[in-house]
Amino acid sequence: MDLAFNKNEDLLKQKIYQLKTRLERVQQGGGPKKIESQHKKGKLTARERIDYLTDQDSEFLEIGAFAGEGMYEEVGGCPSGGVVTGIGYVCGRQCVLVANDATVKAGAWFPITAKKNMRAQEVAMENRLPIIYLVDSAGVFLPMQDEIFPDKEHFGRQFRNNARMSSMGIIQIAAIMGSCVAGGAYLPIMSDEAMIVDKTGSIFLAGSYLVKAAIGEDVDNETLGGATTHCEISGVTDNKYPNDEACLDAIRKLMDKIGDADKAGFNRETPAPPAKDEKEIYGIFPSDRVKPYNTRDIIERLVDNSEFDEYKEEYGKTILCGYARIDGWSVGIVANQRQIVKAKKSGGPSGGTQNEMQMGGVIYSDSADKAARFIMNCNQRKIPLVFLQDVSGFMVGSRAEHGGIIKDGAKMVNAMANSVVPKFTIVMGNSYGAGNYAMCGKAYDPRLIYSWPTAQMAVMSGASAAKTLLQIKVATLKAKGEEITPEAEQKLLKEIEDKYNEQLSPYYAAARLWVDGIIDPLETRKVISMGIEAANHAPITERFNVGVLQT
């Protein structure tokens, strides 16, 4: 191994260590004291409930682990958005799991909590997966009610989703394992099955204090909305259980009797590991984000037997397209090629061909055209698409404009946006500008989107943005008649770079759910495989059509 390989490996392993450390911190929720308090009440924590419910030694793909990180610090923070969500296996059946974390502000709903819950519901709806809610929440976090209550994508949207899932035939099971108050009470009761834990679970539209204030009635919470009340008097809940474990056992018994779902019919053969060592990704992926590398070397360490059947290998070289298998699943891969490549262009001065050097990570007209055609092929053959992002954007300049880069870029975006096969996106490195869109960024409905710790997402790179913003700032000062010294200009540039670079971080993106999570590159195969397995529960009913840009 050469020096550059070793340097890359060391730096990426450091990032993975930081990732694991930060994950361990958010997984503590509200901290050891709050966890101990939960246990004293005879309750499991959200993560313990999921661990108990899911099959032993099965995989759990967490969605939104870093949601809320660095946000709401003025009120003590909201680790993991106060709720744990993901895809897991219950009695061998893939399910979406949603568990309120009562160690974080008693499970209260922050704006990011609502966004994360609706992301979990979206995953269930897109993939026709059963969804299990483990409810333990004090309701809306009142100091921020204006940011969570009335808008389209706010708190109330989840109940609309409840109703939509019911009409779609998606199984919804709810267990009330703690508080369930006000509008939040509708979530479990709009589910197919609502169970409750005796003495610790309660459900009501208004608690005892609010009832006293509103109508003057003196009543305790247990009488008002406890397990006995709702199982024996109101009939709001179906069955009560003595503790968390018994309630979770009952959910497993329900899941054990569910019939099989229709399938989309994606092709799968016996899984095989890559022939080339996956861990070599650490050394191949450059620590210098502008340094070129051959993306084929990454792909060959992600796909079964390291076999990648490339499409139009000699054309449109800054995007790699091809067929492969990941954990046995047939996939079509669209990946940015970071290597500087030599492309042949027809129509030189003598009517023959001319060579042109193309920058890695930039999408040119021929690459966009190739990707659009490949996406069409995958839709025709019912092959899920995997996008591997390390993109600087589309090519600019007079030559690119005269060559129709906007038209060809639009063709690629159109084909990708109208794709009816499931799409999965991994942000490996850069994800800048319109390149993020064309390579299936969050706005284009990937079934799952995860990033490596090396990812950056923004309109443009930090260096370019900082210089642009500095020029604007300096011009504004000069327009006011103010002069700025070179020293002051450098200080201002540093301030702008620091702020912008913070926003480039994958953790900044993950906190806001622009991505579903940050993963070790070695988890990429797991994410894609579990994602396709989930997508296979949802038969494709739409027809692929790209309209006016089809030709």
Coordinates of C-alpha atoms in Angstrom, one line a residue:
M1 CA 0.0 0.0 0.0
D2 CA 1.3 3.5 -0.8
L3 CA 1.5 6.5 1.4
A4 CA -1.6 8.1 0.1
F5 CA -3.6 4.9 0.7
N6 CA -2.4 4.8 4.3
K7 CA -3.2 8.5 4.9
N8 CA -6.7 8.1 3.4
E9 CA -7.3 5.0 5.5
D10 CA -6.2 6.7 8.8
L11 CA -8.3 9.8 8.2
L12 CA -11.4 7.9 7.3
K13 CA -11.1 5.5 10.2
Q14 CA -10.8 8.6 12.5
K15 CA -14.1 9.9 11.0
I16 CA -15.7 6.5 11.6
Y17 CA -14.5 6.5 15.2
Q18 CA -16.1 10.0 15.6
L19 CA -19.3 8.6 14.0
K20 CA -19.5 5.7 16.5
T21 CA -18.7 8.0 19.4
R22 CA -21.5 10.5 18.4
L23 CA -23.9 7.6 17.9
E24 CA -23.2 6.2 21.3
R25 CA -24.0 9.7 22.8
V26 CA -27.3 10.2 21.0
Q27 CA -28.3 6.6 21.9
Q28 CA -28.2 7.6 25.5
G29 CA -31.2 9.8 24.9
G30 CA -31.8 12.0 27.9
G31 CA -28.9 10.5 29.8
P32 CA -28.3 7.8 32.5
K33 CA -30.4 9.5 35.2
K34 CA -33.5 9.7 32.9
I35 CA -32.9 6.1 31.9
E36 CA -32.7 5.0 35.5
S37 CA -35.9 6.9 36.2
Q38 CA -37.6 5.0 33.4
H39 CA -36.5 1.7 34.9
K40 CA -37.7 2.6 38.4
K41 CA -41.2 3.0 36.9
G42 CA -40.9 -0.5 35.6
K43 CA -40.6 0.8 32.0
L44 CA -38.1 -0.1 29.3
T45 CA -36.5 2.7 27.3
A46 CA -37.4 3.2 23.6
R47 CA -34.3 1.4 22.4
E48 CA -34.8 -1.4 24.9
R49 CA -38.3 -1.9 23.7
I50 CA -37.2 -2.1 20.1
D51 CA -34.4 -4.5 21.0
Y52 CA -36.9 -6.7 22.9
L53 CA -39.5 -6.7 20.1
T54 CA -37.3 -7.4 17.2
D55 CA -36.0 -10.8 16.3
Q56 CA -32.8 -11.9 18.1
D57 CA -29.6 -11.3 16.1
S58 CA -31.6 -9.6 13.3
E59 CA -30.5 -6.3 11.7
F60 CA -32.1 -3.0 12.6
L61 CA -31.7 -0.1 10.1
E62 CA -32.1 3.1 12.1
I63 CA -33.5 6.1 10.3
G64 CA -32.8 9.6 11.7
A65 CA -30.4 8.7 14.5
F66 CA -28.9 12.2 14.4
A67 CA -32.2 14.0 14.0
G68 CA -32.2 17.2 16.1
E69 CA -28.4 17.1 16.9
G70 CA -27.2 20.6 17.7
M71 CA -30.7 21.9 17.5
Y72 CA -32.8 23.3 20.3
E73 CA -29.8 23.7 22.6
E74 CA -31.5 26.6 24.3
V75 CA -34.0 24.2 25.8
G76 CA -31.6 21.3 26.5
G77 CA -31.5 19.6 23.1
C78 CA -33.5 16.8 21.6
P79 CA -31.3 13.7 21.0
S80 CA -32.5 11.7 18.0
G81 CA -35.5 14.0 17.8
G82 CA -37.0 12.3 20.9
V83 CA -38.1 9.3 19.0
V84 CA -36.3 6.1 17.6
T85 CA -37.4 5.0 14.1
G86 CA -36.2 2.4 11.7
I87 CA -36.7 -0.8 9.8
G88 CA -36.5 -4.1 11.8
Y89 CA -37.7 -7.7 11.7
V90 CA -40.5 -8.9 13.9
C91 CA -41.2 -12.7 13.5
G92 CA -39.3 -12.6 10.3
R93 CA -41.4 -9.8 8.8
Q94 CA -39.9 -6.4 8.0
C95 CA -41.6 -3.6 9.8
V96 CA -41.2 0.1 10.4
L97 CA -40.8 0.8 14.1
V98 CA -41.5 4.1 15.9
A99 CA -40.7 4.4 19.6
N100 CA -41.1 7.6 21.6
D101 CA -38.1 8.3 23.9
A102 CA -39.6 9.4 27.2
T103 CA -36.1 10.1 28.5
V104 CA -36.0 13.2 26.2
K105 CA -38.4 15.8 27.5
A106 CA -40.9 13.1 28.5
G107 CA -41.2 12.2 24.8
A108 CA -42.5 15.6 23.8
W109 CA -42.9 16.5 20.2
F110 CA -40.4 19.0 18.8
P111 CA -40.7 20.2 15.1
I112 CA -38.0 17.6 14.2
T113 CA -39.9 14.9 16.0
A114 CA -42.9 15.4 13.7
K115 CA -40.7 15.5 10.7
K116 CA -39.0 12.2 11.7
N117 CA -42.3 10.5 12.5
M118 CA -43.6 11.4 9.1
R119 CA -40.5 10.2 7.5
A120 CA -41.1 6.8 9.2
Q121 CA -44.7 6.8 8.0
E122 CA -43.5 7.7 4.5
V123 CA -41.1 4.7 4.5
A124 CA -44.0 2.4 5.5
M125 CA -46.3 3.8 2.8
E126 CA -43.8 3.7 0.0
N127 CA -42.8 0.1 0.8
R128 CA -46.2 -1.2 2.1
L129 CA -44.6 -2.2 5.4
P130 CA -46.4 -2.8 8.6
I131 CA -45.8 0.0 11.1
I132 CA -45.6 -0.5 14.9
Y133 CA -45.9 2.5 17.2
L134 CA -44.5 2.2 20.8
V135 CA -46.2 5.3 22.3
D136 CA -44.8 7.2 25.3
S137 CA -45.1 10.9 24.8
A138 CA -46.2 14.0 26.7
G139 CA -47.5 15.5 23.5
V140 CA -46.5 18.7 21.7
F141 CA -43.6 20.7 23.2
L142 CA -45.6 23.8 24.0
P143 CA -42.9 26.4 23.9
M144 CA -42.5 25.6 20.2
Q145 CA -46.2 24.9 19.3
D146 CA -46.2 27.4 16.5
E147 CA -43.6 25.4 14.7
I148 CA -45.3 22.1 15.0
F149 CA -49.0 22.5 15.2
P150 CA -50.9 24.0 12.2
D151 CA -49.0 23.6 8.9
K152 CA -49.3 21.0 6.2
E153 CA -46.2 19.0 7.3
H154 CA -46.7 19.5 11.0
F155 CA -48.1 17.3 13.8
G156 CA -51.6 16.8 12.4
R157 CA -50.2 15.3 9.1
Q158 CA -49.4 12.0 10.9
F159 CA -53.1 11.4 11.6
R160 CA -53.8 12.0 8.0
N161 CA -51.1 9.4 7.2
N162 CA -52.8 7.0 9.7
A163 CA -56.0 7.3 7.7
R164 CA -54.2 7.0 4.3
M165 CA -52.3 3.9 5.4
S166 CA -55.5 2.3 6.6
S167 CA -57.1 2.8 3.2
M168 CA -54.0 1.3 1.6
G169 CA -54.2 -1.8 3.7
I170 CA -51.0 -1.2 5.6
I171 CA -51.0 -2.8 9.0
Q172 CA -50.7 -0.4 12.0
I173 CA -50.2 -1.7 15.5
A174 CA -49.9 0.7 18.5
A175 CA -48.9 0.0 22.1
I176 CA -49.5 2.7 24.7
M177 CA -46.6 2.2 27.1
G178 CA -46.7 5.6 28.8
S179 CA -48.4 8.9 28.3
C180 CA -50.5 9.5 25.2
V181 CA -52.2 12.9 25.4
A182 CA -54.3 15.4 23.5
G183 CA -54.0 15.2 19.7
G184 CA -51.4 12.4 20.0
A185 CA -54.2 10.1 21.3
Y186 CA -55.5 9.8 17.8
L187 CA -52.4 8.0 16.5
P188 CA -52.8 4.7 18.4
I189 CA -56.6 4.8 18.1
M190 CA -56.5 5.2 14.4
S191 CA -54.3 2.1 14.2
D192 CA -55.7 -1.4 13.6
E193 CA -54.8 -2.6 17.0
A194 CA -54.4 -0.5 20.2
M195 CA -53.0 -2.2 23.3
I196 CA -52.0 -0.6 26.6
V197 CA -49.7 -1.3 29.6
D198 CA -51.6 -1.3 32.9
K199 CA -50.7 1.4 35.4
T200 CA -48.0 3.0 33.2
G201 CA -50.0 3.6 30.0
S202 CA -52.6 6.3 29.8
I203 CA -54.5 8.0 27.1
F204 CA -56.8 11.0 27.1
L205 CA -57.5 14.2 25.2
A206 CA -56.9 16.3 28.4
G207 CA -55.1 15.3 31.6
S208 CA -56.5 15.7 35.1
Y209 CA -55.0 19.2 35.6
L210 CA -56.5 20.5 32.3
V211 CA -59.9 18.8 33.1
K212 CA -59.9 20.6 36.5
A213 CA -59.2 23.9 34.8
A214 CA -61.6 23.5 32.0
I215 CA -64.7 22.0 33.6
G216 CA -63.9 21.9 37.3
E217 CA -63.9 18.1 37.6
D218 CA -61.6 16.4 40.1
V219 CA -60.3 13.1 38.6
D220 CA -57.0 11.3 38.7
N221 CA -55.2 10.3 35.5
E222 CA -55.7 6.6 36.0
T223 CA -59.5 6.9 36.4
L224 CA -59.6 9.4 33.5
G225 CA -57.6 7.4 31.0
G226 CA -55.8 4.4 32.4
A227 CA -55.8 0.8 31.1
T228 CA -58.8 -0.4 33.1
T229 CA -60.9 2.6 32.0
H230 CA -60.2 2.1 28.3
C231 CA -60.3 -1.7 28.2
E232 CA -63.3 -2.2 30.4
I233 CA -65.4 1.0 30.1
S234 CA -64.7 3.1 27.0
G235 CA -63.5 0.3 24.7
V236 CA -60.9 2.7 23.3
T237 CA -58.1 0.2 23.7
D238 CA -58.3 -3.5 22.8
N239 CA -56.3 -5.3 25.5
K240 CA -54.2 -4.4 28.6
Y241 CA -50.9 -6.0 29.7
P242 CA -49.1 -6.0 33.1
N243 CA -45.8 -4.7 31.8
D244 CA -43.8 -3.7 28.8
E245 CA -42.5 -7.2 28.0
A246 CA -46.0 -8.8 28.0
C247 CA -47.3 -6.0 25.7
L248 CA -44.3 -6.5 23.3
D249 CA -44.9 -10.3 23.4
A250 CA -48.5 -9.7 22.3
I251 CA -47.3 -7.6 19.3
R252 CA -45.0 -10.5 18.3
K253 CA -48.0 -12.9 18.5
L254 CA -50.0 -10.6 16.2
M255 CA -47.1 -10.3 13.7
D256 CA -46.6 -14.1 13.7
K257 CA -50.1 -14.6 12.2
I258 CA -50.0 -12.0 9.4
G259 CA -50.3 -13.3 5.8
D260 CA -47.6 -12.7 3.3
A261 CA -47.7 -9.5 1.2
D262 CA -47.7 -9.1 -2.6
K263 CA -44.2 -8.7 -4.0
A264 CA -42.8 -6.3 -6.6
G265 CA -40.7 -9.2 -8.0
F266 CA -37.2 -7.7 -8.0
N267 CA -34.6 -10.3 -9.0
R268 CA -32.4 -11.9 -6.3
E269 CA -29.9 -14.7 -6.4
T270 CA -27.8 -16.2 -3.6
P271 CA -25.8 -13.3 -2.0
A272 CA -22.0 -13.3 -2.4
P273 CA -19.5 -10.9 -0.8
P274 CA -17.3 -8.7 -3.0
A275 CA -14.2 -10.6 -4.3
K276 CA -12.1 -7.5 -3.5
D277 CA -11.6 -6.5 0.2
E278 CA -14.3 -4.1 1.2
K279 CA -12.1 -2.5 3.9
E280 CA -9.8 -1.2 1.1
I281 CA -12.5 1.5 0.5
Y282 CA -10.9 3.3 3.5
G283 CA -7.6 3.7 1.6
I284 CA -9.0 4.2 -1.9
F285 CA -11.4 7.0 -1.0
P286 CA -9.3 10.2 -0.9
S287 CA -9.1 12.4 2.2
D288 CA -8.6 15.4 -0.2
R289 CA -12.0 15.9 -1.6
V290 CA -10.8 17.4 -4.9
K291 CA -8.3 14.6 -5.6
P292 CA -9.4 12.3 -8.4
Y293 CA -9.8 8.5 -7.9
N294 CA -11.4 5.7 -10.0
T295 CA -14.9 5.1 -8.7
R296 CA -14.9 1.6 -10.2
D297 CA -12.5 0.7 -7.4
I298 CA -15.2 1.6 -4.9
I299 CA -18.0 -0.1 -6.8
E300 CA -16.0 -3.4 -7.1
R301 CA -15.8 -3.4 -3.3
L302 CA -19.5 -2.9 -2.8
V303 CA -21.0 -5.4 -5.3
D304 CA -21.2 -9.2 -5.2
N305 CA -18.2 -11.0 -6.6
S306 CA -16.8 -7.5 -7.5
E307 CA -18.7 -8.0 -10.8
F308 CA -19.8 -4.7 -12.5
D309 CA -21.3 -4.9 -16.0
E310 CA -20.7 -1.5 -17.4
Y311 CA -23.1 0.3 -19.8
K312 CA -21.6 2.5 -22.5
E313 CA -18.1 2.2 -20.9
E314 CA -16.4 4.4 -23.6
Y315 CA -19.1 7.1 -23.7
G316 CA -20.0 9.8 -21.1
K317 CA -17.1 8.9 -18.9
T318 CA -17.8 11.2 -15.9
I319 CA -20.8 9.0 -14.9
L320 CA -20.4 5.3 -14.5
C321 CA -23.6 3.2 -15.2
G322 CA -23.9 -0.5 -15.0
Y323 CA -25.5 -3.6 -13.7
A324 CA -24.5 -5.6 -10.6
R325 CA -25.8 -7.4 -7.6
I326 CA -25.7 -6.2 -4.0
D327 CA -26.4 -9.0 -1.4
G328 CA -27.9 -11.0 -4.2
W329 CA -30.3 -8.2 -5.4
S330 CA -30.0 -7.1 -9.0
V331 CA -29.3 -3.3 -9.2
G332 CA -28.5 -0.6 -11.7
I333 CA -25.7 1.7 -10.5
V334 CA -25.3 5.3 -11.4
A335 CA -22.1 6.7 -10.0
N336 CA -20.1 9.9 -10.5
Q337 CA -16.6 9.1 -11.8
R338 CA -14.0 11.2 -10.0
Q339 CA -11.2 10.2 -12.2
I340 CA -10.1 12.8 -14.8
V341 CA -10.9 11.1 -18.1
K342 CA -10.2 11.5 -21.8
A343 CA -13.3 11.6 -23.9
K344 CA -13.7 11.5 -27.7
K345 CA -15.8 14.1 -29.3
S346 CA -17.0 13.9 -32.9
G347 CA -16.9 16.8 -35.3
G348 CA -13.3 18.0 -35.2
P349 CA -11.9 20.4 -37.9
S350 CA -11.3 17.4 -40.2
G351 CA -14.7 15.9 -39.5
G352 CA -13.1 13.1 -37.4
T353 CA -12.7 13.0 -33.7
Q354 CA -10.9 15.1 -31.1
N355 CA -9.7 14.3 -27.6
E356 CA -10.9 16.3 -24.6
M357 CA -10.0 16.0 -20.9
Q358 CA -13.0 15.9 -18.7
M359 CA -12.9 16.8 -15.0
G360 CA -13.9 14.1 -12.5
G361 CA -17.1 14.6 -10.6
V362 CA -18.6 17.0 -13.2
I363 CA -21.6 16.0 -15.2
Y364 CA -21.2 16.7 -19.0
S365 CA -23.8 16.5 -21.7
D366 CA -22.7 13.0 -22.9
S367 CA -22.7 11.7 -19.3
A368 CA -26.2 13.1 -18.6
D369 CA -27.5 11.6 -21.8
K370 CA -26.0 8.2 -20.9
A371 CA -27.4 8.2 -17.4
A372 CA -30.9 9.1 -18.7
R373 CA -30.9 6.2 -21.1
F374 CA -29.6 3.8 -18.5
I375 CA -32.3 4.9 -16.0
M376 CA -34.9 4.2 -18.8
N377 CA -33.4 0.7 -19.3
C378 CA -33.6 -0.1 -15.5
N379 CA -37.2 0.9 -15.4
Q380 CA -38.1 -1.2 -18.4
R381 CA -36.4 -4.2 -16.8
K382 CA -37.7 -3.6 -13.2
I383 CA -34.2 -3.2 -11.7
P384 CA -33.8 -0.9 -8.6
L385 CA -31.4 2.0 -9.0
V386 CA -28.5 2.9 -6.7
F387 CA -27.0 6.4 -7.0
L388 CA -23.4 6.9 -5.6
Q389 CA -22.9 10.6 -5.3
D390 CA -19.6 12.4 -5.4
V391 CA -20.6 15.2 -7.7
S392 CA -19.4 18.8 -8.2
G393 CA -22.3 19.8 -10.5
F394 CA -22.9 20.2 -14.2
M395 CA -20.3 21.5 -16.6
V396 CA -20.5 25.3 -17.2
G397 CA -19.0 27.7 -19.7
S398 CA -19.8 28.6 -23.3
R399 CA -18.8 25.3 -24.8
A400 CA -21.1 23.4 -22.4
E401 CA -24.0 25.8 -23.0
H402 CA -23.6 25.7 -26.8
G403 CA -23.5 21.9 -26.5
G404 CA -26.9 21.8 -24.8
I405 CA -25.9 21.0 -21.2
I406 CA -29.2 22.3 -19.9
K407 CA -31.2 20.1 -22.3
D408 CA -29.2 17.0 -21.5
G409 CA -29.2 17.7 -17.8
A410 CA -33.0 18.2 -17.9
K411 CA -33.3 14.8 -19.7
M412 CA -31.4 13.1 -16.9
V413 CA -33.4 14.8 -14.2
N414 CA -36.6 14.0 -16.0
A415 CA -35.8 10.3 -16.3
M416 CA -34.6 10.1 -12.7
A417 CA -37.6 11.9 -11.3
N418 CA -40.1 9.8 -13.2
S419 CA -38.5 6.5 -12.4
V420 CA -40.9 4.0 -11.0
V421 CA -38.4 1.5 -9.7
P422 CA -37.2 2.2 -6.2
K423 CA -34.1 4.5 -5.9
F424 CA -31.4 4.4 -3.2
T425 CA -28.8 7.1 -2.7
I426 CA -25.5 7.0 -1.0
V427 CA -23.7 10.4 -0.6
M428 CA -20.0 9.3 -0.6
G429 CA -18.3 12.7 -1.0
N430 CA -19.4 16.0 -2.7
S431 CA -23.0 16.7 -3.4
Y432 CA -23.1 20.2 -4.8
G433 CA -25.7 22.2 -6.7
A434 CA -27.8 20.7 -9.4
G435 CA -25.6 17.6 -9.2
N436 CA -27.4 16.7 -6.0
Y437 CA -30.7 16.8 -7.8
A438 CA -29.6 14.9 -10.9
M439 CA -28.1 12.1 -8.7
C440 CA -31.3 11.6 -6.8
G441 CA -31.0 13.9 -3.8
K442 CA -33.7 14.0 -1.1
A443 CA -36.0 16.1 -3.2
Y444 CA -36.4 13.2 -5.7
D445 CA -37.8 10.6 -3.3
P446 CA -35.1 8.0 -2.9
R447 CA -36.5 5.2 -0.8
L448 CA -33.5 5.6 1.5
I449 CA -30.7 8.2 1.4
Y450 CA -27.6 7.7 3.6
S451 CA -24.2 9.5 3.7
W452 CA -20.7 8.5 4.5
P453 CA -18.9 10.6 7.1
T454 CA -16.9 12.1 4.2
A455 CA -20.1 13.6 2.6
Q456 CA -20.7 17.3 2.0
M457 CA -24.0 18.8 0.8
A458 CA -24.4 22.4 -0.4
V459 CA -25.1 24.7 -3.4
M460 CA -21.3 24.8 -3.9
S461 CA -18.0 23.9 -2.2
G462 CA -17.0 25.7 0.9
A463 CA -14.0 27.5 -0.8
S464 CA -16.1 28.7 -3.7
A465 CA -19.0 29.8 -1.5
A466 CA -16.8 31.6 0.9
K467 CA -15.1 33.6 -1.8
T468 CA -18.4 34.5 -3.4
L469 CA -20.0 35.6 -0.2
L470 CA -16.8 37.6 0.7
Q471 CA -17.0 39.4 -2.6
I472 CA -20.7 40.3 -2.0
K473 CA -19.8 41.5 1.6
V474 CA -16.9 43.6 0.5
A475 CA -18.9 45.1 -2.4
T476 CA -21.7 46.0 0.1
L477 CA -19.2 47.7 2.4
K478 CA -17.6 49.7 -0.4
A479 CA -21.0 50.8 -1.6
K480 CA -21.5 52.3 1.8
G481 CA -18.2 54.1 1.5
E482 CA -16.3 51.8 3.9
E483 CA -12.9 50.5 3.1
I484 CA -11.7 47.1 4.3
T485 CA -8.0 46.2 4.9
P486 CA -6.5 43.0 3.6
E487 CA -6.2 41.8 7.3
A488 CA -9.9 42.5 7.9
E489 CA -10.8 40.8 4.6
Q490 CA -8.9 37.6 5.6
K491 CA -10.6 37.6 9.0
L492 CA -14.0 38.0 7.4
L493 CA -13.2 35.2 4.9
K494 CA -12.3 32.9 7.8
E495 CA -15.6 33.7 9.6
I496 CA -17.6 33.0 6.5
E497 CA -15.7 29.7 5.8
D498 CA -16.2 28.5 9.3
K499 CA -19.9 29.1 9.2
Y500 CA -20.4 27.6 5.8
N501 CA -18.2 24.6 6.5
E502 CA -20.4 23.8 9.6
Q503 CA -23.4 23.7 7.2
L504 CA -21.5 21.4 4.8
S505 CA -21.1 18.7 7.5
P506 CA -23.0 15.4 7.0
Y507 CA -24.1 15.8 10.7
Y508 CA -25.8 19.1 9.9
A509 CA -27.7 17.4 7.1
A510 CA -28.5 14.3 9.2
A511 CA -29.8 16.6 12.1
R512 CA -32.3 18.1 9.7
L513 CA -33.2 14.7 8.0
W514 CA -31.8 15.8 4.7
V515 CA -30.3 12.3 4.8
D516 CA -31.7 9.3 6.8
G517 CA -28.4 8.7 8.5
I518 CA -24.6 8.6 8.4
I519 CA -23.0 5.2 8.0
D520 CA -19.6 3.5 7.9
P521 CA -18.9 2.7 4.2
L522 CA -18.9 -1.0 5.1
E523 CA -22.6 -0.7 6.0
T524 CA -23.5 0.4 2.5
R525 CA -24.4 -3.1 1.3
K526 CA -26.7 -3.6 4.4
V527 CA -28.6 -0.3 3.7
I528 CA -29.2 -1.1 0.1
S529 CA -30.1 -4.7 0.7
M530 CA -32.6 -4.0 3.5
G531 CA -33.9 -1.1 1.4
I532 CA -34.6 -3.3 -1.7
E533 CA -36.1 -6.0 0.5
A534 CA -38.5 -3.4 1.9
A535 CA -39.3 -2.0 -1.5
N536 CA -40.1 -5.5 -2.8
H537 CA -43.2 -5.4 -0.6
A538 CA -44.7 -2.7 -2.8
P539 CA -45.7 -3.9 -6.3
I540 CA -45.0 -1.3 -9.0
T541 CA -48.4 -0.1 -10.4
E542 CA -47.2 3.0 -12.3
R543 CA -45.9 3.1 -15.8
F544 CA -42.5 4.8 -16.5
N545 CA -42.9 7.8 -18.8
V546 CA -40.5 10.7 -19.3
G547 CA -42.8 12.7 -21.6
V548 CA -41.3 15.2 -24.0
L549 CA -37.7 14.4 -23.2
Q550 CA -38.1 10.7 -24.0
T551 CA -36.2 11.0 -27.3

